[in-house]
Amino acid sequence: MQIQDLPFPDPGVPDARSGPRFLWWLFRNQLGGQLKSLAWGLLHFASVSALPFCVGLAVQAVVDRSGTQLALAGGLLALCCAGNALGDTFLHRAAVTNWITAAARVQQLLARKAALLGSALTRRVAAGEVVAVSTGDVEKIGWFVEALSRFTAAALTIVLVCVSLVVYEPALGVVVAVGLPVLALAVLPLLPRATRRADVQREKAGRATELASDTVAGLRVLRGIGGEELFLDRYRSASQEVRHAAVRSARMWSLISAIQVLLPGLLLIAVVWYGVRLAHDGRIGVGELVTVYSSVMILTYPLRHFEEIAMAYSFSRPSAKRAARVLSLERATDTTGSRGGAVPSGDLYDPATGLLAPAGRLTAVVCGDPDAAGRLAERLGGHASEKGTSALLGGVALDELPLDSARTAVLVQDKDPVLLSGTLRELLDVPASGAVGAEDALAAAQCGDVLAALVQGSLGAEDPMDARITERGRSLSGGQRQRLALARSLITDPEVLVLDEPTSAVDSHTEARIAEGVRNLRTGRTTVVFTSSPLLLDRADRIVFLHDGEVAAVGAHRELLHSEPRYRAVVTRETDEETAAHRDEARDKTLDDDVLGDDDVLHRLEEIEETA
């Protein structure tokens, strides 16, 4: 796999049972690149390690006054230098390719999971954690995947050099062969503590990222209530905790690095001291002593990769654990579907609550619990975040449809829709039936002032469709963002459109015009609106009132206002005391039936309820 071939046609199905299993799955899925990196790494490290033998051979040739041996040593030295340059160049190329392809695979998996779960993702995992996984964590995971092959090449090279030294000069080779494993394993007792400190640092950094994400998302509200300084102080505190944790982690890693420098130095002193004694006794030659000494010096280079792999694993393990946690999330319903891809049509029915939305009509749903309304909206879209009975469209269970077919049949607009950065034309470039144009959708959503604001805020944009929208539409008000999101949903023109509080941030006059525009544009299409706004309710063909998770009443708005006190309490925002007071007043005014006729009693009750 080359970098130019990214993205992957299919990133695969990850093993998300744990962080280490996920890392191993990534390694196995780019085995070809790992073997290529290993081969170039062996060439590089072997060439570097062979240099002392060439130098020792040259020194001995000078001592022996042999021109032939000196020429041979020079030729071997040139060959090792060429192998070193070639191996280092292509090792770096292969390693970086492994790093980028591993990171790209993880990002593709995360993007696929986000598309699969939809809005349920941020309800099950904090948004800041998702951001941390898709940015910093993927780099650390890629670091470990690419470092693993280089570490393997370094370890094999050390074994090869130790064996060669034992064969070349047994007396000194045995000292080196025994000392090098001790050097490699000396830092193992410190790794658990270093790993724990790294985990603490990553955890605190993740919490700081979540806090920053939440603060930025609610910045407009914080400015309105004067809470900026409070949240700024909280972020400062969290940032200082991250700094302290990073310093503690760095101290441990600096100790490990110091040991990696100190112990090879001690081994080198021991080898030189023992070698000088052997040379003094005439048991080895000067060239052999130079060869062993140079080999020990050179071997400190591949030994550094033991420290690198330990650091890479310590930093990537919590990152892989977080990534595996996100990737292990599944939809509450089947993701593949047992039926074909045909899009059904007909009435939308939810067996869990008894909600029925007749085909081709505008149905308003009133629910006193916003969270329950959000879960019901998800279920109506066929991608619920909790297991349960599936909603039916035309008698077909939505969870038996492939995900793309379910989303084509039913489009759910969340309570807080997201606007991506780009031009308005790009925002409205969504899969659609083609029956509703952008101009009609924007008019129905009452986006005239929004278009003017976009043109005013975009330099050189005469056409509103070319105006730029900032990230998440932060330059727009909440009501303006709502109306643009509504226009985007209307353009798709799905068989069933589910809107969750689409006008909660707009004024009453605009809301009335939006209600009329949506009703006219969606004529003949099934539309379900979750709302408690009287302006929207008054224009609905059918109203369903939910209480305690079940349908409690069905009818028209004015009819339910008169006949269902619980409905009236939700719509008019009455308190329990006010509802009881109105009920007592109605009873007091209707006690004397002999004085008032039936028509008068009914008139009095209507006056009381209208006042309520």
PDB file of N, CA, C and O in Angstrom, residues 52 55-57 59-60 63 168 285-292:
ATOM      1  N   PRO A  52      32.713  -1.080  12.119  1.00  0.00           N
ATOM      2  CA  PRO A  52      33.863  -1.377  13.004  1.00  0.00           C
ATOM      3  C   PRO A  52      34.740  -2.508  12.483  1.00  0.00           C
ATOM      4  O   PRO A  52      35.970  -2.460  12.650  1.00  0.00           O
ATOM      5  N   VAL A  55      36.937  -0.982   9.896  1.00  0.00           N
ATOM      6  CA  VAL A  55      37.974  -0.147  10.513  1.00  0.00           C
ATOM      7  C   VAL A  55      39.048  -1.024  11.164  1.00  0.00           C
ATOM      8  O   VAL A  55      40.258  -0.770  11.053  1.00  0.00           O
ATOM      9  N   GLY A  56      38.592  -2.059  11.890  1.00  0.00           N
ATOM     10  CA  GLY A  56      39.555  -2.965  12.516  1.00  0.00           C
ATOM     11  C   GLY A  56      40.436  -3.660  11.501  1.00  0.00           C
ATOM     12  O   GLY A  56      41.647  -3.822  11.706  1.00  0.00           O
ATOM     13  N   LEU A  57      39.837  -4.067  10.378  1.00  0.00           N
ATOM     14  CA  LEU A  57      40.612  -4.705   9.314  1.00  0.00           C
ATOM     15  C   LEU A  57      41.633  -3.736   8.728  1.00  0.00           C
ATOM     16  O   LEU A  57      42.786  -4.121   8.432  1.00  0.00           O
ATOM     17  N   VAL A  59      43.013  -1.091  10.302  1.00  0.00           N
ATOM     18  CA  VAL A  59      44.065  -0.865  11.296  1.00  0.00           C
ATOM     19  C   VAL A  59      45.050  -2.031  11.315  1.00  0.00           C
ATOM     20  O   VAL A  59      46.287  -1.854  11.348  1.00  0.00           O
ATOM     21  N   GLN A  60      44.513  -3.239  11.286  1.00  0.00           N
ATOM     22  CA  GLN A  60      45.383  -4.410  11.301  1.00  0.00           C
ATOM     23  C   GLN A  60      46.218  -4.481  10.015  1.00  0.00           C
ATOM     24  O   GLN A  60      47.386  -4.927  10.042  1.00  0.00           O
ATOM     25  N   VAL A  63      49.098  -2.194  10.523  1.00  0.00           N
ATOM     26  CA  VAL A  63      50.065  -2.806  11.436  1.00  0.00           C
ATOM     27  C   VAL A  63      50.875  -3.873  10.718  1.00  0.00           C
ATOM     28  O   VAL A  63      52.110  -3.988  10.888  1.00  0.00           O
ATOM     29  N   TYR A 168      34.378 -13.906  16.160  1.00  0.00           N
ATOM     30  CA  TYR A 168      35.570 -13.151  15.744  1.00  0.00           C
ATOM     31  C   TYR A 168      36.607 -13.083  16.859  1.00  0.00           C
ATOM     32  O   TYR A 168      37.801 -13.280  16.621  1.00  0.00           O
ATOM     33  N   GLY A 285      45.120  -8.904  18.775  1.00  0.00           N
ATOM     34  CA  GLY A 285      45.838  -7.872  18.067  1.00  0.00           C
ATOM     35  C   GLY A 285      45.193  -6.504  18.254  1.00  0.00           C
ATOM     36  O   GLY A 285      44.078  -6.364  18.770  1.00  0.00           O
ATOM     37  N   VAL A 286      45.914  -5.473  17.818  1.00  0.00           N
ATOM     38  CA  VAL A 286      45.402  -4.099  17.940  1.00  0.00           C
ATOM     39  C   VAL A 286      44.140  -3.930  17.090  1.00  0.00           C
ATOM     40  O   VAL A 286      43.150  -3.296  17.505  1.00  0.00           O
ATOM     41  N   GLY A 287      44.133  -4.501  15.915  1.00  0.00           N
ATOM     42  CA  GLY A 287      42.963  -4.391  15.041  1.00  0.00           C
ATOM     43  C   GLY A 287      41.734  -5.042  15.635  1.00  0.00           C
ATOM     44  O   GLY A 287      40.608  -4.524  15.514  1.00  0.00           O
ATOM     45  N   GLU A 288      41.929  -6.172  16.292  1.00  0.00           N
ATOM     46  CA  GLU A 288      40.802  -6.855  16.932  1.00  0.00           C
ATOM     47  C   GLU A 288      40.244  -6.023  18.088  1.00  0.00           C
ATOM     48  O   GLU A 288      39.028  -5.939  18.280  1.00  0.00           O
ATOM     49  N   LEU A 289      41.151  -5.391  18.851  1.00  0.00           N
ATOM     50  CA  LEU A 289      40.694  -4.527  19.946  1.00  0.00           C
ATOM     51  C   LEU A 289      39.895  -3.339  19.412  1.00  0.00           C
ATOM     52  O   LEU A 289      38.842  -2.981  19.951  1.00  0.00           O
ATOM     53  N   VAL A 290      40.388  -2.722  18.318  1.00  0.00           N
ATOM     54  CA  VAL A 290      39.670  -1.592  17.718  1.00  0.00           C
ATOM     55  C   VAL A 290      38.308  -2.042  17.196  1.00  0.00           C
ATOM     56  O   VAL A 290      37.304  -1.325  17.324  1.00  0.00           O
ATOM     57  N   THR A 291      38.252  -3.257  16.629  1.00  0.00           N
ATOM     58  CA  THR A 291      36.981  -3.761  16.097  1.00  0.00           C
ATOM     59  C   THR A 291      35.948  -3.929  17.201  1.00  0.00           C
ATOM     60  O   THR A 291      34.792  -3.488  17.065  1.00  0.00           O
ATOM     61  N   VAL A 292      36.342  -4.566  18.300  1.00  0.00           N
ATOM     62  CA  VAL A 292      35.391  -4.799  19.395  1.00  0.00           C
ATOM     63  C   VAL A 292      34.975  -3.471  20.028  1.00  0.00           C
ATOM     64  O   VAL A 292      33.800  -3.243  20.324  1.00  0.00           O
TER      65      VAL A 292
END
